[in-house]
Coordinates of C-alpha atoms in Angstrom, one line a residue:
M23 CA 36.9 30.6 -35.5
G24 CA 37.0 30.8 -39.0
T25 CA 40.2 30.4 -39.8
A26 CA 38.9 30.6 -44.0
P27 CA 37.4 34.2 -43.5
T28 CA 41.0 34.8 -41.2
E29 CA 43.4 33.6 -43.6
V30 CA 41.2 35.5 -46.9
L31 CA 41.8 38.9 -44.9
A32 CA 45.0 38.2 -44.6
F33 CA 45.7 38.2 -48.3
P34 CA 43.7 41.2 -49.7
N35 CA 46.1 42.7 -52.2
I36 CA 45.6 41.0 -55.5
R37 CA 44.5 42.4 -58.6
A38 CA 43.2 41.0 -61.6
I39 CA 42.7 43.6 -64.5
V40 CA 41.9 43.7 -68.2
R41 CA 42.0 46.6 -70.2
D42 CA 39.8 47.6 -73.5
N43 CA 43.4 47.2 -75.6
G44 CA 43.6 43.6 -75.2
T45 CA 46.1 43.0 -72.2
A46 CA 45.5 42.0 -68.8
E47 CA 47.8 41.9 -65.7
V48 CA 47.1 40.0 -62.1
V49 CA 48.8 42.1 -59.5
V50 CA 50.5 40.2 -56.2
A51 CA 51.6 41.9 -53.0
G52 CA 52.4 45.0 -55.5
N53 CA 54.1 42.3 -58.2
S54 CA 52.7 43.0 -61.8
R55 CA 52.1 39.3 -63.8
V56 CA 51.6 39.9 -67.0
V57 CA 48.2 37.6 -68.6
P58 CA 48.9 35.1 -71.6
P59 CA 47.0 37.2 -74.4
G60 CA 44.4 36.2 -75.7
D61 CA 42.2 37.0 -78.7
S62 CA 39.4 38.2 -77.0
V63 CA 38.0 40.1 -73.6
Q64 CA 36.8 36.4 -72.5
D65 CA 40.2 35.1 -73.2
L66 CA 42.1 37.2 -70.9
R67 CA 39.7 36.8 -68.2
N68 CA 40.0 33.2 -68.0
N69 CA 43.8 33.6 -68.6
A70 CA 43.7 35.9 -65.3
L71 CA 41.4 33.9 -62.9
A72 CA 43.8 30.7 -63.8
L73 CA 46.8 32.9 -62.3
V74 CA 44.7 33.2 -59.6
V75 CA 43.6 30.0 -59.2
G76 CA 47.3 29.3 -59.4
E77 CA 48.2 31.7 -56.9
A78 CA 45.5 30.2 -54.4
Q79 CA 47.0 26.5 -54.8
T80 CA 50.5 27.4 -54.2
L81 CA 49.4 29.4 -51.1
Q82 CA 46.8 26.4 -50.1
R83 CA 44.3 28.6 -48.6
P84 CA 41.5 31.1 -50.0
V85 CA 42.7 34.2 -51.8
R86 CA 40.4 37.5 -52.3
V87 CA 40.7 39.3 -55.7
Q88 CA 39.5 42.5 -56.9
I89 CA 38.6 42.4 -60.7
E90 CA 38.4 44.8 -63.2
D91 CA 37.5 44.9 -66.9
P92 CA 35.8 47.0 -69.3
E93 CA 32.3 45.9 -68.2
G94 CA 32.3 46.0 -64.5
H95 CA 34.7 45.8 -61.4
G96 CA 33.7 43.5 -57.8
E97 CA 35.2 40.9 -55.8
L98 CA 35.9 37.1 -55.8
I99 CA 37.1 34.7 -53.3
V100 CA 39.3 31.8 -55.1
H101 CA 39.7 28.7 -53.6
P102 CA 42.4 26.4 -54.1
D103 CA 40.0 23.5 -55.2
N104 CA 38.9 26.0 -58.1
K105 CA 35.7 27.0 -56.2
I106 CA 35.1 30.7 -56.6
E107 CA 32.6 32.7 -54.9
S108 CA 31.1 36.3 -55.5
V109 CA 31.5 38.8 -53.1
S110 CA 30.7 41.3 -55.0
Y111 CA 30.3 42.4 -58.8
E112 CA 29.3 46.2 -60.2
P113 CA 28.8 46.5 -63.9
R114 CA 29.5 49.8 -65.4
P115 CA 26.9 51.9 -66.2
A116 CA 25.0 50.9 -69.5
R117 CA 23.5 52.8 -72.1
R118 CA 19.9 51.3 -71.1
R119 CA 20.2 52.8 -68.2
A120 CA 20.7 56.4 -69.1
E121 CA 18.3 56.2 -71.7
A122 CA 15.3 55.0 -69.5
P123 CA 14.4 58.5 -67.5
E124 CA 14.3 59.9 -70.7
T125 CA 11.5 57.3 -72.3
T126 CA 9.9 56.3 -69.2
P127 CA 8.6 60.5 -68.3
E128 CA 7.8 61.0 -72.1
T129 CA 5.5 58.0 -72.7
I130 CA 4.4 56.9 -69.8
A131 CA 3.6 59.6 -67.4
P132 CA 1.7 62.0 -69.4
T133 CA -0.7 59.8 -69.4
V134 CA -1.1 59.1 -66.4
I135 CA -1.2 62.6 -65.1
D136 CA -4.0 63.7 -67.9
T137 CA -6.1 60.5 -67.4
V138 CA -6.1 59.9 -63.6
P139 CA -6.0 63.2 -61.7
V140 CA -6.8 61.8 -58.3
A141 CA -3.6 61.9 -56.2
T142 CA -5.1 59.2 -54.4
P143 CA -2.6 56.1 -55.4
E144 CA 0.1 58.2 -54.1
P145 CA 0.3 57.0 -50.6
S146 CA -0.5 53.3 -51.7
A147 CA 2.7 53.8 -54.1
A148 CA 5.1 56.0 -51.1
P149 CA 5.9 52.8 -49.1
A150 CA 6.4 50.7 -51.8
Q151 CA 9.8 52.3 -52.7
P152 CA 11.6 51.7 -49.7
T153 CA 11.1 48.1 -50.4
A154 CA 12.5 48.3 -54.0
A155 CA 15.5 50.4 -53.0
A156 CA 16.3 47.9 -50.7
A157 CA 16.1 45.0 -53.0
V158 CA 18.5 46.9 -55.3
K159 CA 21.1 47.2 -52.3
R160 CA 20.5 43.6 -51.7
Q161 CA 21.0 42.4 -55.4
P162 CA 23.9 45.2 -57.1
W163 CA 24.1 44.2 -60.7
P164 CA 21.7 45.8 -63.2
P165 CA 17.9 44.4 -63.1
N166 CA 16.4 42.6 -66.8
P167 CA 14.5 45.5 -68.0
V168 CA 12.1 42.2 -69.7
E169 CA 12.0 41.3 -66.1
T170 CA 11.2 44.6 -64.7
E171 CA 9.5 47.0 -66.8
P172 CA 6.6 45.4 -68.2
A173 CA 5.7 44.4 -64.6
T174 CA 5.6 48.6 -63.4
E175 CA 4.1 49.6 -66.8
T176 CA 1.4 47.8 -67.6
P177 CA -1.0 48.0 -64.6
E178 CA -0.7 51.9 -64.8
L179 CA -1.9 51.9 -68.4
A180 CA -4.6 49.3 -67.6
H181 CA -5.9 51.6 -64.6
T182 CA -5.8 54.8 -66.5
E183 CA -7.9 52.7 -69.5
A184 CA -10.5 52.0 -67.0
Q185 CA -10.8 55.4 -65.3
P186 CA -12.7 57.4 -68.7
S187 CA -15.1 54.3 -69.0
A188 CA -16.3 54.7 -65.3
A189 CA -16.1 58.7 -65.3
A190 CA -18.4 58.4 -68.2
E191 CA -20.9 55.9 -66.9
E192 CA -22.0 58.1 -64.0
P193 CA -23.7 61.3 -66.4
Q194 CA -25.6 59.7 -68.9
T195 CA -26.7 55.6 -68.4
T196 CA -28.1 55.9 -71.2
A197 CA -25.6 57.2 -73.5
T198 CA -23.0 54.6 -71.6
V199 CA -25.7 51.6 -73.0
T200 CA -25.5 53.0 -76.6
E201 CA -22.0 53.9 -76.8
A202 CA -20.1 51.1 -74.9
P203 CA -20.1 48.6 -78.0
L204 CA -17.8 51.4 -79.7
T205 CA -15.9 51.8 -76.9
R206 CA -15.0 48.2 -76.3
R207 CA -11.8 46.7 -78.1
S208 CA -11.9 43.4 -80.2
L209 CA -10.9 40.4 -78.8
K210 CA -8.5 40.2 -82.0
E211 CA -6.5 43.2 -81.2
T212 CA -5.4 41.4 -78.0
S213 CA -3.7 38.1 -77.0
F214 CA -2.3 37.0 -73.7
L215 CA 0.8 35.6 -75.4
V216 CA 4.1 37.1 -74.7
S217 CA 5.9 38.3 -77.7
A218 CA 8.7 39.7 -76.4
P219 CA 11.9 37.2 -76.2
V220 CA 13.6 36.1 -73.0
L221 CA 17.3 37.0 -73.1
E222 CA 19.1 34.3 -71.5
P223 CA 21.8 35.1 -69.0
A224 CA 25.4 35.0 -69.8
T225 CA 27.3 31.6 -70.0
Q226 CA 30.8 33.3 -71.0
G227 CA 33.5 34.9 -69.1
W228 CA 33.0 36.2 -65.6
R229 CA 29.4 37.2 -66.0
G230 CA 29.0 33.8 -66.7
T231 CA 30.6 32.7 -63.6
L232 CA 28.6 34.6 -61.6
T233 CA 25.6 33.4 -63.8
R234 CA 26.2 29.8 -62.2
L235 CA 27.2 31.2 -58.5
G236 CA 23.2 32.0 -58.4
Y237 CA 23.6 35.8 -59.7
R238 CA 22.1 36.0 -62.7
M239 CA 23.8 38.4 -65.5
D240 CA 23.0 39.8 -69.0
P241 CA 25.5 38.3 -71.3
S242 CA 28.2 40.5 -72.8
A243 CA 28.6 42.3 -76.3
E244 CA 30.6 39.6 -77.5
E245 CA 28.7 37.0 -76.3
L246 CA 25.6 38.1 -78.1
S247 CA 27.3 38.9 -81.1
E248 CA 27.9 34.9 -81.0
R249 CA 24.8 33.8 -80.4
E250 CA 23.2 36.0 -83.4
D251 CA 26.2 34.3 -85.8
I252 CA 25.0 30.6 -84.4
R253 CA 21.1 31.8 -85.1
T254 CA 22.8 32.5 -88.5
V255 CA 24.0 29.6 -89.6
S256 CA 20.8 27.5 -88.0
Q257 CA 18.4 28.7 -90.3
H258 CA 17.0 26.6 -92.8
W259 CA 15.9 27.7 -96.3
P260 CA 13.7 27.4 -98.9
G261 CA 15.6 25.2 -101.7
P262 CA 18.6 23.7 -101.7
R263 CA 21.8 26.5 -101.7
T264 CA 24.8 26.1 -103.4
I265 CA 28.1 27.4 -102.2
A266 CA 31.1 27.5 -104.7
V267 CA 35.0 28.1 -103.2
V268 CA 37.3 29.6 -105.7
N269 CA 40.7 30.8 -106.2
R270 CA 42.9 30.6 -109.3
K271 CA 46.3 29.9 -107.3
G272 CA 46.8 26.5 -105.5
G273 CA 47.7 27.0 -101.4
A274 CA 45.2 29.7 -101.0
N275 CA 43.4 27.6 -98.3
K276 CA 40.2 26.8 -100.6
T277 CA 40.2 22.9 -99.3
P278 CA 40.2 23.6 -95.6
T279 CA 37.7 26.7 -96.5
V280 CA 35.3 23.7 -97.7
V281 CA 35.6 21.6 -94.6
M282 CA 35.0 24.4 -92.5
L283 CA 31.8 26.1 -93.8
S284 CA 30.8 22.4 -94.1
A285 CA 31.2 21.5 -90.9
I286 CA 30.1 24.7 -89.1
L287 CA 26.9 24.9 -91.3
A288 CA 25.7 21.0 -90.3
R289 CA 26.5 21.3 -87.0
Y290 CA 24.1 23.8 -86.4
S291 CA 21.5 23.8 -89.2
G292 CA 21.3 20.0 -89.3
A293 CA 20.7 20.9 -92.5
A294 CA 22.1 17.7 -94.8
T295 CA 25.6 19.1 -96.2
V296 CA 27.9 17.8 -98.5
A297 CA 31.5 18.9 -100.2
W298 CA 31.6 18.3 -103.5
D299 CA 35.4 18.3 -104.9
N300 CA 35.0 19.9 -108.1
N301 CA 38.7 19.5 -109.2
E302 CA 39.5 18.8 -113.0
S303 CA 42.0 16.0 -111.8
Q304 CA 42.9 14.5 -108.7
G305 CA 41.8 17.2 -105.8
T306 CA 43.3 17.5 -102.2
L307 CA 39.4 17.6 -100.6
G308 CA 39.4 13.7 -99.9
W309 CA 42.9 13.9 -98.5
R310 CA 42.1 15.9 -95.4
T311 CA 38.5 14.5 -94.8
E312 CA 37.5 10.9 -93.6
K313 CA 37.6 8.2 -96.0
G314 CA 34.3 5.8 -96.1
S315 CA 34.4 2.1 -96.7
H316 CA 34.5 2.4 -100.6
A317 CA 36.3 4.5 -103.0
R318 CA 33.5 5.5 -105.4
S319 CA 34.2 9.3 -106.8
V320 CA 32.0 11.9 -108.6
L321 CA 32.3 9.3 -111.7
D322 CA 30.7 6.5 -110.0
L323 CA 28.0 9.1 -109.1
I324 CA 27.2 10.1 -112.5
D325 CA 27.5 6.6 -114.0
S326 CA 24.5 5.9 -111.7
S327 CA 22.4 9.1 -111.8
T328 CA 19.6 7.5 -113.4
E329 CA 19.1 5.6 -110.6
L330 CA 19.9 7.9 -108.0
L331 CA 17.0 10.3 -109.7
S332 CA 14.9 7.5 -110.1
P333 CA 11.4 8.2 -107.5
A334 CA 11.3 4.4 -106.3
T335 CA 15.2 5.2 -104.7
N336 CA 15.4 5.9 -101.3
A337 CA 17.7 8.9 -99.7
A338 CA 19.8 6.3 -98.0
E339 CA 21.3 4.8 -101.6
I340 CA 23.3 8.2 -101.8
A341 CA 25.7 6.8 -98.9
K342 CA 27.3 4.5 -101.6
F343 CA 28.7 7.3 -103.2
V344 CA 29.8 9.8 -100.8
H345 CA 32.1 9.5 -97.7
H346 CA 30.2 10.4 -94.3
Q347 CA 32.6 12.8 -92.0
T348 CA 31.6 10.5 -88.7
A349 CA 32.4 13.9 -86.2
D350 CA 31.4 16.8 -88.2
K351 CA 28.1 15.3 -90.1
F352 CA 28.7 16.1 -93.3
D353 CA 29.6 14.0 -96.7
V354 CA 32.3 14.5 -99.2
L355 CA 31.9 13.4 -102.7
R356 CA 35.2 13.4 -104.1
S357 CA 37.1 13.9 -107.0
D358 CA 38.4 10.9 -109.4
E359 CA 41.5 10.0 -108.0
N360 CA 42.6 7.3 -110.8
E361 CA 46.6 8.3 -111.3
E362 CA 46.1 6.4 -115.0
G363 CA 42.6 7.9 -115.8
D364 CA 42.4 10.6 -118.4
H365 CA 38.2 11.6 -117.8
E366 CA 37.5 15.6 -117.2
V367 CA 34.0 16.2 -116.1
T368 CA 32.5 17.9 -118.7
A369 CA 29.5 20.6 -117.9
E370 CA 26.9 18.5 -118.6
E371 CA 28.2 16.2 -116.0
V372 CA 28.3 19.1 -113.9
D373 CA 24.5 19.4 -114.1
I374 CA 23.7 15.5 -113.5
A375 CA 25.9 15.6 -110.6
H376 CA 24.3 19.0 -108.7
Q377 CA 20.9 17.3 -109.9
V378 CA 21.6 14.6 -107.7
L379 CA 23.2 16.7 -105.1
T380 CA 20.6 18.5 -104.4
R381 CA 17.8 16.0 -104.2
Y382 CA 19.5 14.4 -101.3
Y383 CA 21.0 17.4 -99.9
R384 CA 20.1 21.0 -98.9
L385 CA 23.6 22.6 -98.7
V386 CA 26.2 21.7 -101.5
V387 CA 29.8 23.2 -100.6
M388 CA 31.9 23.1 -103.9
D389 CA 35.9 22.6 -103.9
S390 CA 37.0 23.8 -107.3
G391 CA 40.2 23.7 -109.6
N392 CA 42.5 26.2 -110.6
T393 CA 41.3 26.8 -113.9
A394 CA 38.7 29.3 -114.3
R395 CA 38.6 28.4 -117.8
A396 CA 37.2 24.9 -117.3
A397 CA 34.0 23.3 -118.7
N398 CA 33.3 22.3 -115.0
W399 CA 34.7 25.3 -112.9
R400 CA 32.2 27.5 -115.5
R401 CA 29.2 25.3 -115.1
M402 CA 29.7 25.3 -111.5
I403 CA 29.8 29.1 -111.2
D404 CA 26.4 28.7 -113.3
H405 CA 25.0 26.7 -110.1
T406 CA 26.1 28.9 -107.5
D407 CA 24.2 30.7 -105.0
Q408 CA 27.1 32.3 -102.7
L409 CA 30.7 32.5 -104.0
V410 CA 33.4 32.0 -101.5
V411 CA 37.1 33.5 -102.3
P412 CA 39.7 32.3 -99.7
V413 CA 43.2 34.1 -99.5
T414 CA 46.3 33.5 -97.5
A415 CA 48.2 36.6 -96.5
I416 CA 50.3 36.4 -99.1
E417 CA 51.0 38.4 -102.0
D418 CA 50.4 36.3 -104.9
R419 CA 47.4 33.9 -103.7
A420 CA 45.8 37.7 -102.8
E421 CA 46.0 38.9 -106.3
A422 CA 44.9 35.2 -107.9
A423 CA 41.3 36.3 -105.8
R424 CA 41.4 39.8 -107.4
L425 CA 41.9 38.2 -110.8
T426 CA 39.4 35.6 -110.2
L427 CA 36.5 38.3 -109.1
Q428 CA 37.6 40.6 -111.8
T429 CA 37.2 37.8 -114.7
L430 CA 33.7 37.3 -113.3
E431 CA 32.9 40.5 -113.1
S432 CA 33.7 41.4 -116.1
R433 CA 31.5 38.4 -117.9
G434 CA 28.4 40.3 -115.9
G435 CA 25.1 38.7 -115.4
H436 CA 24.9 36.2 -112.4
D437 CA 28.6 36.0 -112.7
A438 CA 29.5 39.8 -111.8
E439 CA 26.2 40.2 -109.4
L440 CA 29.0 36.7 -107.7
A441 CA 31.8 38.7 -107.3
R442 CA 30.0 41.9 -105.9
N443 CA 28.5 39.5 -103.1
A444 CA 31.3 37.3 -102.1
V445 CA 32.4 36.7 -99.2
V446 CA 36.8 36.9 -98.8
I447 CA 38.6 34.6 -95.9
V448 CA 41.8 36.0 -95.5
S449 CA 43.8 33.6 -93.0
E450 CA 47.1 34.4 -91.7
S451 CA 49.7 32.4 -93.8
T452 CA 50.7 29.1 -93.1
D453 CA 53.5 28.5 -95.4
A454 CA 56.1 29.3 -93.0
K455 CA 54.2 30.5 -89.6
R456 CA 55.6 27.6 -87.6
S457 CA 59.0 29.5 -87.5
M458 CA 58.0 32.6 -87.3
T459 CA 58.4 34.6 -84.0
G460 CA 58.3 38.3 -83.0
D461 CA 58.7 41.4 -85.3
A462 CA 58.3 38.1 -88.6
L463 CA 54.7 37.3 -86.8
K464 CA 53.6 40.5 -86.3
R465 CA 54.2 41.4 -90.2
A466 CA 52.6 38.6 -90.9
K467 CA 49.3 39.7 -89.2
D468 CA 49.8 43.2 -90.8
E469 CA 50.2 41.7 -94.0
A470 CA 46.9 39.8 -93.5
Q471 CA 45.0 42.8 -92.5
R472 CA 46.4 44.8 -95.4
I473 CA 45.1 42.3 -97.8
A474 CA 41.4 42.3 -95.9
D475 CA 41.1 46.0 -96.0
G476 CA 42.3 45.8 -99.7
F477 CA 39.2 43.9 -100.5
E478 CA 36.7 45.4 -98.4
P479 CA 35.2 47.9 -100.7
F480 CA 34.6 45.4 -103.2
V481 CA 32.9 42.6 -102.0
R482 CA 29.8 42.2 -99.3
A483 CA 32.2 40.8 -96.6
V484 CA 35.5 40.2 -95.5
V485 CA 36.5 38.0 -92.6
R486 CA 39.8 37.2 -91.0
I487 CA 40.8 33.6 -89.8
P488 CA 43.8 33.3 -87.3
Y489 CA 46.5 31.1 -87.7
D490 CA 45.9 27.4 -86.4
P491 CA 48.3 24.3 -86.5
A492 CA 45.3 22.1 -86.8
L493 CA 44.4 23.1 -90.5
V494 CA 48.3 23.1 -91.7
N495 CA 48.4 19.0 -92.5
G496 CA 46.7 15.9 -92.2
P497 CA 42.4 15.5 -91.2
I498 CA 41.0 18.9 -90.7
R499 CA 38.7 18.3 -87.3
Y500 CA 36.4 21.3 -86.2
E501 CA 37.0 20.2 -82.6
A502 CA 40.9 20.1 -83.2
L503 CA 41.0 24.5 -83.4
Q504 CA 41.7 26.6 -81.1
P505 CA 38.4 28.5 -79.6
A506 CA 39.5 31.5 -81.2
T507 CA 39.9 30.0 -84.5
R508 CA 36.5 28.2 -84.3
R509 CA 35.2 31.6 -83.5
A510 CA 36.6 33.3 -86.3
W511 CA 35.2 30.6 -88.8
L512 CA 31.7 30.7 -87.2
A513 CA 31.7 34.4 -88.5
A514 CA 32.7 33.5 -91.6
A515 CA 30.1 31.1 -92.0
A516 CA 27.6 33.7 -91.0
A517 CA 28.6 36.0 -93.4
V518 CA 28.4 33.0 -96.1
A519 CA 24.8 32.1 -94.5
A520 CA 23.6 35.7 -94.7
G521 CA 23.7 36.1 -98.5
F522 CA 21.5 32.8 -99.3

C-alpha cells in the first residue's frame, strides 16, 4: 500500500525558515521553535535541519519539510535515520539570469542577423525549443552558465564566419584563390584547450546537501568566499616571507595569533613554516605548543649557525633545534627558557638566526616581546615583510596596539610602510568571557566591533575573531577550534598572505 508516502503526507506542516537577519525557526504544527544561533547562514541551515531530524526521530516516521532561506525555497523529506530526500528546490532569481538577456542579444543576435540573412535555419531551430523547455521543467534548479552558454553560442559564430567565405567564392574564383591566404586565421591564434575555469558544485549548506543527492547546485557566495581565502593562503611566493606579530602590551593574544597563522599557512600552502619566539626572555610560545624530544632553543641554533649554513649540511639537520607540531605541520623555535640565564639576544644574533631559518623555511612567523626599544625587537622589524597587530577587546590592549603602530609610523621608511599595510586582528576578550552572559556578552561584542572600526582607516585590513575556549589555556590546536573560529582565522591568514 506504500505506507511511507501516506505517513509523510499526513504530517506536511513543518517549515524551516532562515532569514537574512541571522535568525531562523522551525514551525511544527503551528508551534515555532527557535533555531540555535550560528555564526553564518550555513550554521543556521544545519541547526534547522537538526531540529527537523529530531522531529522525525520522535515521530519515528519520515516528515516533509518546506525550506526557505535567502537563496531559495523548496521541499525535503527527512527520515528518522538522517536520510534526506529532495522533493524540489527553486533558487531565487540570480543576477546573472537578469543580465543574460541584456548581453546575449547585443553581442550575438546582431551578428547572426547581419551575416546570415536567410531564414532557412529557423525551421530546424523551432523544434529544439520544446525539448529545452521540457528539460527545464525536469530540472528546477538554474543551469550552470559555463556548461550551457558556450554550447549554444559557439556553433552559431562558427556558422556565421563560414557564410561570407562561401559567398565570396561563387562570383570570382580568381579573387578567391589569391585572397584566401589573407582571410585565413593563423593556427597560432587559436587553441583547443578550454581556458575558462570550471565551477565546482556546492559542498556546504542545503546546496551541498542537494548536490550530494544528485542535484548539481552552484556554491553560495559564502562558500565562494571561503574558497578564495583558501586559494590565497595556498600560494607559494618567490623567496622567503617573514611575518612579525607585535603589540607592546602582554595578554594581547600575540602567541595564539602566531600559532594560528603558522598552522593555517602550513596546512594549506604546504610550505615549510616555522614559528620563532623572539622574546627578550622566557616567551610563552613553547608553553602553548608541542615540545620535541630535546630542549634546544634559539641560543643553540645561533651557536650552531656555522654548521647549519654550511653547503654540506642537509635540510634535516634543522630538526635538532626546532620542535615539530605533528598535527598542524609547522615547527617552533623556542626562546631561551633558562631561569638563571642572563643572555639577551642581540641584533646581530637576530640576523644570524633569521639567515639560518630562511635557508630552511619559506615562511617565518615571529612572536615578539613587549619592548619596542629592545635590540632584538627593532632588528626583527628590519626583516619583516608583513606586520600583524593582535588586540583583544580591552581598552588598554587596543591603546598599546595603537601606540605600537604610531611608533613605527614615526620612524618613517620601511617601518612606516609596515604600519600602513598592517593587519589588525581583534579577538573578543578571553579574560572573563567564560563568566559573561546576556548583556555583558553583547557589550563585549560591541566593544570588539568599536575597536575594529577604530583601526580600519589606518591599516590595510582588520579581522575579527570570535571567542573560543580552546584558545584560552593549554596547547593550541587548530582542529580543537569551533568551525566559526577556524573560518575567522582563515580569513585573517588570507588577509596576511594578500600582503606578500
